């Protein structure tokens, strides 16, 4: 029992900032490690296979997110429901949540495998992927989705561990699997002279290792998070609760990614150099985003546990402490990345033109990126207190619809037909969505008080 006490976090008592840091920092380090290892994919393929291969791998990110976001949303539902029952001390419901979630992860992975392999090339064509990168991108996507079940198993399993505050063991898992990923990248691309297929297989193998680790941990748990293979089945009551939270969250991700797919198609129209520069800059952004997202995920889980414990005043403190933490970490990291932007982009490509194209995006995004973290944290806070539909509606209209309107109107005007116009749409949409979410939060907060 002592081991479990040191791993899990009681989010309903004690100092909030200290426990938020205890929860968020391992999660941030996990995400940063994952990004570092993903960056290794892009660096290896860009340096040793060329700019077309870099563009092929980089241009698939928005499509991958589009296809997996619904099931990522379901894992968010798993986290919220498990944290709620954990905070409320409802052991039977918590056990059912564990077994329903892991069963759901298997079905999710199988569905994604079929959809990803069958529709990879047609969707890339719709996204106007240049002829030079189409076949390479298709190869990478089909390999990636061939092993996506391992990814869904890991995501659902780590969501369950986060529900009780355990973010340390997922960090260890990512470190091990990430090291293996980098080693396999070097072996496949440098030694065996493979291209994007080598990077794809390295990713799949490392994800399989992550899934094995997470399942092993759950099988060995001695608390209510213990997984028993023979008890794996869908509890319809628990599933309906996961769906209630997860599907709106997933749909939000889908709409968000759909707008990004349209944006990526617009970026693709400027050719391989802009695509490669945009891809490298996006990868740098990921390091800042995951640092802010660690506190955003903390807001989600802390709010859910405290809702289960009926500690409403504590929820309010969590919301604003997480917002302050995001402003600090987002502004600090954005400033550092902007100062060293050219050197960092140079890691991804030796081409000065690609670096120049990447810096165009960096100047717009890094000066305003903390707004994105604030928007996400407020959405997760609302979701953590059981209102998943409101952040979806706000995101669809404040972010997705706004960006698409800009693409189909202002972007079509010749003097505004440039990547800068696309990039500027991001901070404007973050401001719109955040302000709307603050209004919604205060409305819900008054209801909770009553």
CSV table of C-alpha atoms in Angstrom, one decimal:
chain,number,residue,atom,x,y,z
A,1,UNK,CA,0.0,0.0,0.0
A,2,UNK,CA,2.9,2.4,0.7
A,3,UNK,CA,4.0,2.0,-2.9
A,4,UNK,CA,0.6,3.1,-4.2
A,5,UNK,CA,0.5,6.1,-1.8
A,6,UNK,CA,3.8,7.4,-3.2
A,7,UNK,CA,2.6,6.9,-6.8
A,8,UNK,CA,-0.9,8.3,-6.6
A,9,UNK,CA,-1.9,11.8,-5.7
A,10,UNK,CA,-4.8,12.9,-3.4
A,11,UNK,CA,-5.9,16.0,-5.4
A,12,UNK,CA,-8.7,16.8,-3.0
A,13,UNK,CA,-6.5,17.9,-0.1
A,14,UNK,CA,-3.3,19.9,0.6
A,15,UNK,CA,-1.6,22.6,-1.4
A,16,UNK,CA,-2.8,22.8,-4.9
A,17,UNK,CA,0.2,24.2,-6.7
A,18,UNK,CA,2.6,21.7,-5.2
A,19,UNK,CA,0.4,18.8,-6.1
A,20,UNK,CA,-0.3,20.2,-9.6
A,21,UNK,CA,3.4,20.4,-10.2
A,22,UNK,CA,3.9,16.9,-8.8
A,23,UNK,CA,1.2,15.7,-11.3
A,24,UNK,CA,2.1,17.9,-14.3
A,25,UNK,CA,5.9,17.8,-14.4
A,26,UNK,CA,6.2,14.0,-15.1
A,27,UNK,CA,3.5,14.4,-17.6
A,28,UNK,CA,5.4,17.3,-19.3
A,29,UNK,CA,8.6,15.3,-19.3
A,30,UNK,CA,6.8,12.4,-20.8
A,31,UNK,CA,5.4,14.5,-23.6
A,32,UNK,CA,8.7,16.2,-24.1
A,33,UNK,CA,10.4,12.9,-24.4
A,34,UNK,CA,7.8,11.7,-26.9
A,35,UNK,CA,8.4,14.9,-28.9
A,36,UNK,CA,12.1,14.5,-28.8
A,37,UNK,CA,11.8,11.0,-30.1
A,38,UNK,CA,9.3,12.1,-32.8
A,39,UNK,CA,11.7,14.9,-33.6
A,40,UNK,CA,14.4,12.2,-34.0
A,41,UNK,CA,12.2,10.7,-36.7
A,42,UNK,CA,12.0,14.0,-38.6
A,43,UNK,CA,15.6,14.9,-38.1
A,44,UNK,CA,16.9,11.5,-39.3
A,45,UNK,CA,14.6,11.4,-42.3
A,46,UNK,CA,15.3,15.1,-43.1
A,47,UNK,CA,19.0,14.9,-42.8
A,48,UNK,CA,19.6,11.5,-44.4
A,49,UNK,CA,16.6,11.0,-46.8
A,50,UNK,CA,16.0,14.5,-48.0
A,51,UNK,CA,13.5,17.4,-47.9
A,52,UNK,CA,10.8,15.4,-49.8
A,53,UNK,CA,10.9,12.7,-47.2
A,54,UNK,CA,10.8,15.3,-44.4
A,55,UNK,CA,7.8,16.9,-46.1
A,56,UNK,CA,6.2,13.5,-46.5
A,57,UNK,CA,6.4,12.6,-42.8
A,58,UNK,CA,5.6,16.2,-41.6
A,59,UNK,CA,2.6,16.6,-43.8
A,60,UNK,CA,0.9,13.5,-42.3
A,61,UNK,CA,0.5,14.9,-38.8
A,62,UNK,CA,-2.8,16.7,-39.3
A,63,UNK,CA,-4.3,13.7,-41.0
A,64,UNK,CA,-3.1,11.3,-38.3
A,65,UNK,CA,-4.7,13.6,-35.7
A,66,UNK,CA,-7.9,13.8,-37.7
A,67,UNK,CA,-8.3,10.0,-37.7
A,68,UNK,CA,-7.2,9.3,-34.1
A,69,UNK,CA,-8.8,12.2,-32.3
A,70,UNK,CA,-12.2,10.6,-31.7
A,71,UNK,CA,-10.5,7.8,-29.8
A,72,UNK,CA,-8.2,10.1,-28.1
A,73,UNK,CA,-11.3,11.9,-26.8
A,74,UNK,CA,-12.6,8.5,-25.5
A,75,UNK,CA,-9.4,8.2,-23.5
A,76,UNK,CA,-10.1,11.6,-22.1
A,77,UNK,CA,-13.5,10.3,-21.1
A,78,UNK,CA,-11.8,7.4,-19.4
A,79,UNK,CA,-9.6,9.7,-17.4
A,80,UNK,CA,-12.5,11.9,-16.3
A,81,UNK,CA,-14.7,9.1,-15.2
A,82,UNK,CA,-12.0,7.1,-13.5
A,83,UNK,CA,-10.8,10.2,-11.6
A,84,UNK,CA,-14.4,11.0,-10.6
A,85,UNK,CA,-14.9,7.5,-9.1
A,86,UNK,CA,-11.5,7.6,-7.5
A,87,UNK,CA,-12.2,10.9,-5.8
A,88,UNK,CA,-15.7,9.7,-4.7
A,89,UNK,CA,-14.3,6.4,-3.4
A,90,UNK,CA,-16.6,4.2,-5.6
A,91,UNK,CA,-14.5,1.1,-6.0
A,92,UNK,CA,-16.9,-1.1,-8.0
A,93,UNK,CA,-17.6,1.6,-10.6
A,94,UNK,CA,-13.8,2.3,-10.8
A,95,UNK,CA,-13.1,-1.4,-11.5
A,96,UNK,CA,-15.7,-1.5,-14.2
A,97,UNK,CA,-14.2,1.7,-15.7
A,98,UNK,CA,-10.8,0.0,-15.9
A,99,UNK,CA,-12.0,-3.1,-17.7
A,100,UNK,CA,-14.4,-1.2,-20.0
A,101,UNK,CA,-11.7,1.2,-21.0
A,102,UNK,CA,-9.1,-1.4,-21.9
A,103,UNK,CA,-11.6,-3.4,-23.9
A,104,UNK,CA,-12.6,-0.2,-25.7
A,105,UNK,CA,-8.9,0.5,-26.5
A,106,UNK,CA,-8.7,-2.7,-28.5
A,107,UNK,CA,-11.8,-2.0,-30.6
A,108,UNK,CA,-10.6,1.5,-31.2
A,109,UNK,CA,-7.2,0.4,-32.4
A,110,UNK,CA,-8.7,-2.2,-34.8
A,111,UNK,CA,-11.1,0.4,-36.3
A,112,UNK,CA,-8.3,2.9,-36.8
A,113,UNK,CA,-6.1,0.3,-38.5
A,114,UNK,CA,-8.7,-0.5,-41.1
A,115,UNK,CA,-9.7,3.2,-41.8
A,116,UNK,CA,-6.1,4.4,-41.8
A,117,UNK,CA,-4.7,1.8,-44.2
A,118,UNK,CA,-7.7,2.0,-46.6
A,119,UNK,CA,-8.2,5.7,-46.8
A,120,UNK,CA,-4.6,7.0,-46.4
A,121,UNK,CA,-3.9,7.8,-50.0
A,122,UNK,CA,-7.3,9.1,-51.0
A,123,UNK,CA,-7.3,11.6,-48.1
A,124,UNK,CA,-3.7,12.7,-48.9
A,125,UNK,CA,-4.8,13.4,-52.5
A,126,UNK,CA,-7.8,15.5,-51.2
A,127,UNK,CA,-5.2,17.4,-49.1
A,128,UNK,CA,-3.4,18.3,-52.3
A,129,UNK,CA,-0.2,16.5,-51.2
A,130,UNK,CA,2.4,17.3,-53.9
A,131,UNK,CA,3.3,14.6,-56.3
A,132,UNK,CA,6.9,14.4,-54.9
A,133,UNK,CA,5.7,13.4,-51.4
A,134,UNK,CA,2.4,11.6,-52.1
A,135,UNK,CA,3.8,8.0,-52.3
A,136,UNK,CA,6.2,8.5,-49.5
A,137,UNK,CA,3.5,9.9,-47.2
A,138,UNK,CA,1.2,7.1,-48.1
A,139,UNK,CA,3.8,4.5,-47.2
A,140,UNK,CA,4.5,6.1,-43.8
A,141,UNK,CA,0.8,6.4,-43.0
A,142,UNK,CA,-0.1,2.8,-43.8
A,143,UNK,CA,2.8,1.5,-41.6
A,144,UNK,CA,1.8,3.9,-38.8
A,145,UNK,CA,-1.8,2.8,-38.8
A,146,UNK,CA,-0.8,-0.8,-39.1
A,147,UNK,CA,0.4,-0.5,-35.5
A,148,UNK,CA,-2.1,2.0,-34.1
A,149,UNK,CA,-3.7,-0.5,-31.8
A,150,UNK,CA,-0.6,-0.5,-29.6
A,151,UNK,CA,-1.0,3.3,-29.4
A,152,UNK,CA,-4.6,3.2,-28.3
A,153,UNK,CA,-3.8,0.6,-25.6
A,154,UNK,CA,-1.1,2.8,-24.2
A,155,UNK,CA,-3.3,6.0,-24.4
A,156,UNK,CA,-6.2,4.4,-22.5
A,157,UNK,CA,-3.9,2.7,-20.0
A,158,UNK,CA,-2.0,5.9,-19.2
A,159,UNK,CA,-5.3,7.8,-18.9
A,160,UNK,CA,-6.3,5.3,-16.2
A,161,UNK,CA,-3.0,5.8,-14.3
A,162,UNK,CA,-3.3,9.6,-14.6
A,163,UNK,CA,-6.8,9.4,-13.0
A,164,UNK,CA,-5.1,8.5,-9.7
A,165,UNK,CA,-2.2,10.9,-10.2
A,166,UNK,CA,0.3,8.4,-11.5
A,167,UNK,CA,2.3,10.2,-14.2
A,168,UNK,CA,5.7,8.8,-13.2
A,169,UNK,CA,5.4,5.3,-14.6
A,170,UNK,CA,4.2,6.5,-18.0
A,171,UNK,CA,7.3,8.7,-18.1
A,172,UNK,CA,9.5,5.7,-17.5
A,173,UNK,CA,7.7,3.8,-20.3
A,174,UNK,CA,8.1,6.6,-22.8
A,175,UNK,CA,11.8,6.9,-22.0
A,176,UNK,CA,12.4,3.2,-22.6
A,177,UNK,CA,10.3,3.0,-25.8
A,178,UNK,CA,11.7,6.3,-27.1
A,179,UNK,CA,15.3,5.2,-26.8
A,180,UNK,CA,14.4,2.1,-28.7
A,181,UNK,CA,12.7,4.3,-31.3
A,182,UNK,CA,15.8,6.4,-31.8
A,183,UNK,CA,18.1,3.3,-32.1
A,184,UNK,CA,15.8,1.7,-34.6
A,185,UNK,CA,15.7,4.9,-36.6
A,186,UNK,CA,19.4,4.9,-36.9
A,187,UNK,CA,19.5,1.2,-37.8
A,188,UNK,CA,16.8,1.3,-40.4
A,189,UNK,CA,17.6,4.6,-42.1
A,190,UNK,CA,21.4,4.9,-41.7
A,191,UNK,CA,22.4,1.3,-41.8
A,192,UNK,CA,19.7,-0.4,-43.9
A,193,UNK,CA,19.2,2.8,-46.1
A,194,UNK,CA,15.5,2.7,-45.6
A,195,UNK,CA,13.4,5.8,-46.1
A,196,UNK,CA,10.1,6.9,-44.5
A,197,UNK,CA,9.3,3.2,-44.1
A,198,UNK,CA,12.2,2.8,-41.7
A,199,UNK,CA,11.0,5.7,-39.6
A,200,UNK,CA,7.4,4.2,-39.6
A,201,UNK,CA,8.5,0.8,-38.5
A,202,UNK,CA,10.7,2.2,-35.7
A,203,UNK,CA,7.6,4.1,-34.4
A,204,UNK,CA,5.3,1.1,-34.6
A,205,UNK,CA,7.8,-1.2,-32.7
A,206,UNK,CA,8.4,1.4,-30.0
A,207,UNK,CA,4.6,1.9,-29.5
A,208,UNK,CA,4.2,-1.9,-29.2
A,209,UNK,CA,6.7,-1.9,-26.4
A,210,UNK,CA,4.9,1.0,-24.7
A,211,UNK,CA,1.6,-1.0,-24.9
A,212,UNK,CA,3.2,-4.1,-23.4
A,213,UNK,CA,4.6,-2.0,-20.4
A,214,UNK,CA,1.3,-0.3,-19.7
A,215,UNK,CA,-0.7,-3.6,-19.7
A,216,UNK,CA,1.9,-5.2,-17.5
A,217,UNK,CA,1.6,-2.4,-14.9
A,218,UNK,CA,-2.2,-2.6,-14.9
A,219,UNK,CA,-2.0,-6.4,-14.5
A,220,UNK,CA,0.3,-6.1,-11.5
A,221,UNK,CA,-1.7,-3.3,-9.7
A,222,UNK,CA,-3.0,-4.3,-6.3
A,223,UNK,CA,-5.6,-1.5,-6.0
A,224,UNK,CA,-8.9,-0.8,-7.8
A,225,UNK,CA,-7.0,-0.1,-11.0
A,226,UNK,CA,-6.0,-3.8,-11.3
A,227,UNK,CA,-6.7,-5.3,-14.7
A,228,UNK,CA,-7.9,-8.9,-15.1
A,229,UNK,CA,-7.9,-10.2,-18.7
A,230,UNK,CA,-10.9,-12.5,-18.0
A,231,UNK,CA,-13.0,-9.6,-16.8
A,232,UNK,CA,-12.4,-7.4,-19.8
A,233,UNK,CA,-15.8,-6.5,-21.2
A,234,UNK,CA,-17.9,-3.5,-22.0
A,235,UNK,CA,-20.1,-2.3,-19.1
A,236,UNK,CA,-22.8,-0.3,-21.0
A,237,UNK,CA,-23.4,2.1,-18.1
A,238,UNK,CA,-19.7,3.0,-17.8
A,239,UNK,CA,-19.4,3.1,-21.6
A,240,UNK,CA,-22.2,5.6,-21.8
A,241,UNK,CA,-20.5,7.9,-19.3
A,242,UNK,CA,-17.2,7.6,-21.2
A,243,UNK,CA,-19.0,8.4,-24.4
A,244,UNK,CA,-20.8,11.4,-22.8
A,245,UNK,CA,-17.5,13.0,-21.9
A,246,UNK,CA,-15.2,11.4,-24.6
A,247,UNK,CA,-17.2,11.7,-27.8
A,248,UNK,CA,-17.7,15.5,-27.5
A,249,UNK,CA,-14.0,15.8,-26.7
A,250,UNK,CA,-13.1,13.6,-29.6
A,251,UNK,CA,-15.5,15.4,-31.9
A,252,UNK,CA,-13.8,18.7,-30.9
A,253,UNK,CA,-10.5,17.1,-31.8
A,254,UNK,CA,-11.8,15.9,-35.1
A,255,UNK,CA,-13.2,19.3,-36.1
A,256,UNK,CA,-10.0,20.9,-34.9
A,257,UNK,CA,-8.0,18.5,-37.0
A,258,UNK,CA,-10.3,18.9,-40.0
A,259,UNK,CA,-9.6,22.6,-40.0
A,260,UNK,CA,-5.9,21.8,-39.7
A,261,UNK,CA,-6.2,19.4,-42.7
A,262,UNK,CA,-7.7,22.3,-44.8
A,263,UNK,CA,-4.9,24.6,-43.5
A,264,UNK,CA,-2.3,21.9,-44.3
A,265,UNK,CA,-3.8,21.6,-47.8
A,266,UNK,CA,-3.4,25.4,-48.2
A,267,UNK,CA,0.2,25.2,-46.9
A,268,UNK,CA,0.8,22.3,-49.4
A,269,UNK,CA,-0.1,24.7,-52.3
A,270,UNK,CA,3.2,26.7,-51.6
A,271,UNK,CA,5.4,23.7,-52.4
A,272,UNK,CA,7.9,21.4,-50.6
A,273,UNK,CA,10.1,24.1,-49.1
A,274,UNK,CA,7.2,25.8,-47.2
A,275,UNK,CA,5.8,22.4,-46.2
A,276,UNK,CA,9.1,21.3,-44.8
A,277,UNK,CA,9.6,24.7,-43.0
A,278,UNK,CA,6.1,24.6,-41.6
A,279,UNK,CA,6.6,21.0,-40.5
A,280,UNK,CA,9.8,21.8,-38.6
A,281,UNK,CA,8.3,24.8,-36.9
A,282,UNK,CA,5.2,22.8,-35.9
A,283,UNK,CA,7.6,20.2,-34.3
A,284,UNK,CA,9.2,23.0,-32.3
A,285,UNK,CA,5.8,24.3,-31.2
A,286,UNK,CA,5.0,20.9,-29.9
A,287,UNK,CA,7.7,21.2,-27.2
A,288,UNK,CA,6.0,24.4,-25.8
A,289,UNK,CA,2.5,23.0,-26.3
A,290,UNK,CA,3.1,19.9,-24.3
A,291,UNK,CA,4.7,21.9,-21.5
A,292,UNK,CA,1.5,23.9,-21.2
A,293,UNK,CA,-0.7,20.9,-21.8
A,294,UNK,CA,0.8,19.2,-18.7
A,295,UNK,CA,-1.0,21.8,-16.6
A,296,UNK,CA,-4.1,21.6,-18.8
A,297,UNK,CA,-4.3,17.9,-18.2
A,298,UNK,CA,-3.7,18.6,-14.5
A,299,UNK,CA,-6.7,20.9,-14.5
A,300,UNK,CA,-8.8,18.2,-16.1
A,301,UNK,CA,-7.9,15.5,-13.5
A,302,UNK,CA,-7.8,17.8,-10.5
A,303,UNK,CA,-11.3,19.2,-11.3
A,304,UNK,CA,-12.7,15.7,-11.9
A,305,UNK,CA,-11.4,14.3,-8.6
A,306,UNK,CA,-12.6,17.3,-6.6
A,307,UNK,CA,-16.0,17.1,-8.3
A,308,UNK,CA,-16.2,13.5,-7.1
A,309,UNK,CA,-15.3,14.7,-3.6
A,310,UNK,CA,-17.8,17.6,-3.9
A,311,UNK,CA,-15.1,20.2,-3.1
A,312,UNK,CA,-16.3,23.1,-5.3
A,313,UNK,CA,-14.2,25.9,-3.9
A,314,UNK,CA,-11.1,23.9,-4.5
A,315,UNK,CA,-12.1,23.4,-8.2
A,316,UNK,CA,-12.1,27.2,-8.6
A,317,UNK,CA,-8.6,27.5,-7.2
A,318,UNK,CA,-7.4,24.7,-9.5
A,319,UNK,CA,-8.7,26.6,-12.5
A,320,UNK,CA,-6.9,29.8,-11.9
A,321,UNK,CA,-3.7,28.3,-10.6
A,322,UNK,CA,-3.4,26.2,-13.8
A,323,UNK,CA,-4.0,29.3,-15.9
A,324,UNK,CA,-1.2,31.2,-14.1
A,325,UNK,CA,1.2,28.3,-14.5
A,326,UNK,CA,0.5,28.1,-18.2
A,327,UNK,CA,1.1,31.8,-18.8
A,328,UNK,CA,4.5,31.6,-17.0
A,329,UNK,CA,5.7,28.4,-18.7
A,330,UNK,CA,4.3,29.3,-22.1
A,331,UNK,CA,5.8,32.8,-22.2
A,332,UNK,CA,9.2,31.7,-21.0
A,333,UNK,CA,9.6,28.8,-23.4
A,334,UNK,CA,8.2,30.7,-26.4
A,335,UNK,CA,10.8,33.5,-25.7
A,336,UNK,CA,13.6,31.0,-25.6
A,337,UNK,CA,12.5,29.2,-28.7
A,338,UNK,CA,12.1,32.4,-30.6
A,339,UNK,CA,15.6,33.6,-29.7
A,340,UNK,CA,17.2,30.4,-30.9
A,341,UNK,CA,14.7,29.7,-33.7
A,342,UNK,CA,17.1,29.5,-36.6
A,343,UNK,CA,19.5,27.3,-34.8
A,344,UNK,CA,16.7,24.9,-33.8
A,345,UNK,CA,15.1,24.8,-37.2
A,346,UNK,CA,18.6,24.1,-38.6
A,347,UNK,CA,18.5,20.8,-36.7
A,348,UNK,CA,15.7,19.6,-39.0
A,349,UNK,CA,17.0,20.7,-42.3
A,350,UNK,CA,20.3,22.0,-43.8
A,351,UNK,CA,18.4,24.1,-46.3
A,352,UNK,CA,18.5,27.9,-45.6
A,353,UNK,CA,15.2,28.2,-47.5
A,354,UNK,CA,13.5,25.7,-45.3
A,355,UNK,CA,14.8,27.5,-42.2
A,356,UNK,CA,13.5,30.9,-43.5
A,357,UNK,CA,10.1,29.4,-44.2
A,358,UNK,CA,10.0,27.9,-40.7
A,359,UNK,CA,10.9,31.2,-39.0
A,360,UNK,CA,7.9,32.9,-40.7
A,361,UNK,CA,5.6,30.7,-38.7
A,362,UNK,CA,7.7,30.9,-35.5
A,363,UNK,CA,7.5,34.7,-35.3
A,364,UNK,CA,3.7,34.6,-35.4
A,365,UNK,CA,3.1,31.6,-33.1
A,366,UNK,CA,5.7,31.9,-30.5
A,367,UNK,CA,4.8,35.5,-29.6
A,368,UNK,CA,1.2,34.4,-28.7
A,369,UNK,CA,1.4,30.7,-27.9
A,370,UNK,CA,0.5,31.1,-24.2
A,371,UNK,CA,-3.1,32.0,-25.4
A,372,UNK,CA,-3.4,28.5,-26.9
A,373,UNK,CA,-2.5,26.9,-23.5
A,374,UNK,CA,-5.0,29.1,-21.7
A,375,UNK,CA,-7.7,28.1,-24.1
A,376,UNK,CA,-7.0,24.4,-23.7
A,377,UNK,CA,-6.8,24.6,-19.9
A,378,UNK,CA,-10.1,26.4,-19.6
A,379,UNK,CA,-11.8,23.9,-21.9
A,380,UNK,CA,-10.4,21.0,-19.8
A,381,UNK,CA,-11.5,22.6,-16.6
A,382,UNK,CA,-15.1,22.8,-17.9
A,383,UNK,CA,-14.8,19.2,-19.1
A,384,UNK,CA,-13.4,18.1,-15.8
A,385,UNK,CA,-16.6,19.3,-14.0
A,386,UNK,CA,-18.7,17.2,-16.3
A,387,UNK,CA,-19.6,19.6,-19.1
A,388,UNK,CA,-18.0,18.3,-22.3
A,389,UNK,CA,-20.3,19.7,-24.9
A,390,UNK,CA,-19.7,23.4,-24.2
A,391,UNK,CA,-16.0,23.4,-25.0
A,392,UNK,CA,-16.8,21.6,-28.3
A,393,UNK,CA,-19.3,24.2,-29.4
A,394,UNK,CA,-16.9,27.0,-28.5
A,395,UNK,CA,-14.0,25.3,-30.3
A,396,UNK,CA,-16.0,24.5,-33.4
A,397,UNK,CA,-17.2,28.1,-33.9
A,398,UNK,CA,-14.4,30.1,-32.2
A,399,UNK,CA,-11.5,28.1,-33.8
A,400,UNK,CA,-12.5,25.8,-36.6
A,401,UNK,CA,-15.2,27.8,-38.3
A,402,UNK,CA,-13.2,31.0,-37.9
A,403,UNK,CA,-10.1,29.5,-39.5
A,404,UNK,CA,-12.0,28.0,-42.4
A,405,UNK,CA,-13.8,31.2,-43.1
A,406,UNK,CA,-10.5,33.0,-43.2
A,407,UNK,CA,-9.1,30.4,-45.6
A,408,UNK,CA,-12.1,30.6,-47.9
A,409,UNK,CA,-12.3,34.4,-47.9
A,410,UNK,CA,-9.3,36.5,-46.9
A,411,UNK,CA,-6.8,33.9,-48.0
A,412,UNK,CA,-8.3,33.9,-51.5
A,413,UNK,CA,-7.5,37.6,-52.0
A,414,UNK,CA,-4.2,37.8,-54.0
A,415,UNK,CA,-2.5,40.3,-51.6
A,416,UNK,CA,-3.3,38.1,-48.6
A,417,UNK,CA,-2.5,34.7,-50.3
A,418,UNK,CA,0.5,33.8,-48.2
A,419,UNK,CA,1.4,31.5,-45.3
A,420,UNK,CA,1.4,34.5,-42.9
A,421,UNK,CA,-2.3,35.0,-43.3
A,422,UNK,CA,-2.8,31.4,-42.3
A,423,UNK,CA,-0.5,31.7,-39.3
A,424,UNK,CA,-2.2,34.8,-38.0
A,425,UNK,CA,-5.6,33.0,-37.9
A,426,UNK,CA,-4.2,30.9,-34.9
A,427,UNK,CA,-3.8,33.6,-32.2
A,428,UNK,CA,-7.0,35.4,-33.2
A,429,UNK,CA,-9.0,32.1,-32.9
A,430,UNK,CA,-7.3,31.4,-29.5
A,431,UNK,CA,-8.5,34.7,-28.1
A,432,UNK,CA,-12.1,34.2,-29.4
A,433,UNK,CA,-12.3,30.7,-27.9
A,434,UNK,CA,-10.7,31.6,-24.6
A,435,UNK,CA,-13.0,34.6,-23.9
A,436,UNK,CA,-16.1,32.5,-24.7
A,437,UNK,CA,-14.9,29.7,-22.4
A,438,UNK,CA,-14.4,32.1,-19.5
A,439,UNK,CA,-18.0,33.3,-19.8
A,440,UNK,CA,-19.2,29.6,-19.9
A,441,UNK,CA,-17.1,28.7,-16.9
A,442,UNK,CA,-18.5,31.5,-14.8
A,443,UNK,CA,-22.0,30.4,-15.7
A,444,UNK,CA,-21.3,26.8,-14.8
A,445,UNK,CA,-19.5,27.9,-11.6
A,446,UNK,CA,-22.6,29.7,-10.4
A,447,UNK,CA,-24.6,26.6,-10.9
A,448,UNK,CA,-22.1,24.5,-8.9
A,449,UNK,CA,-22.3,27.0,-6.0
A,450,UNK,CA,-26.0,26.5,-5.8
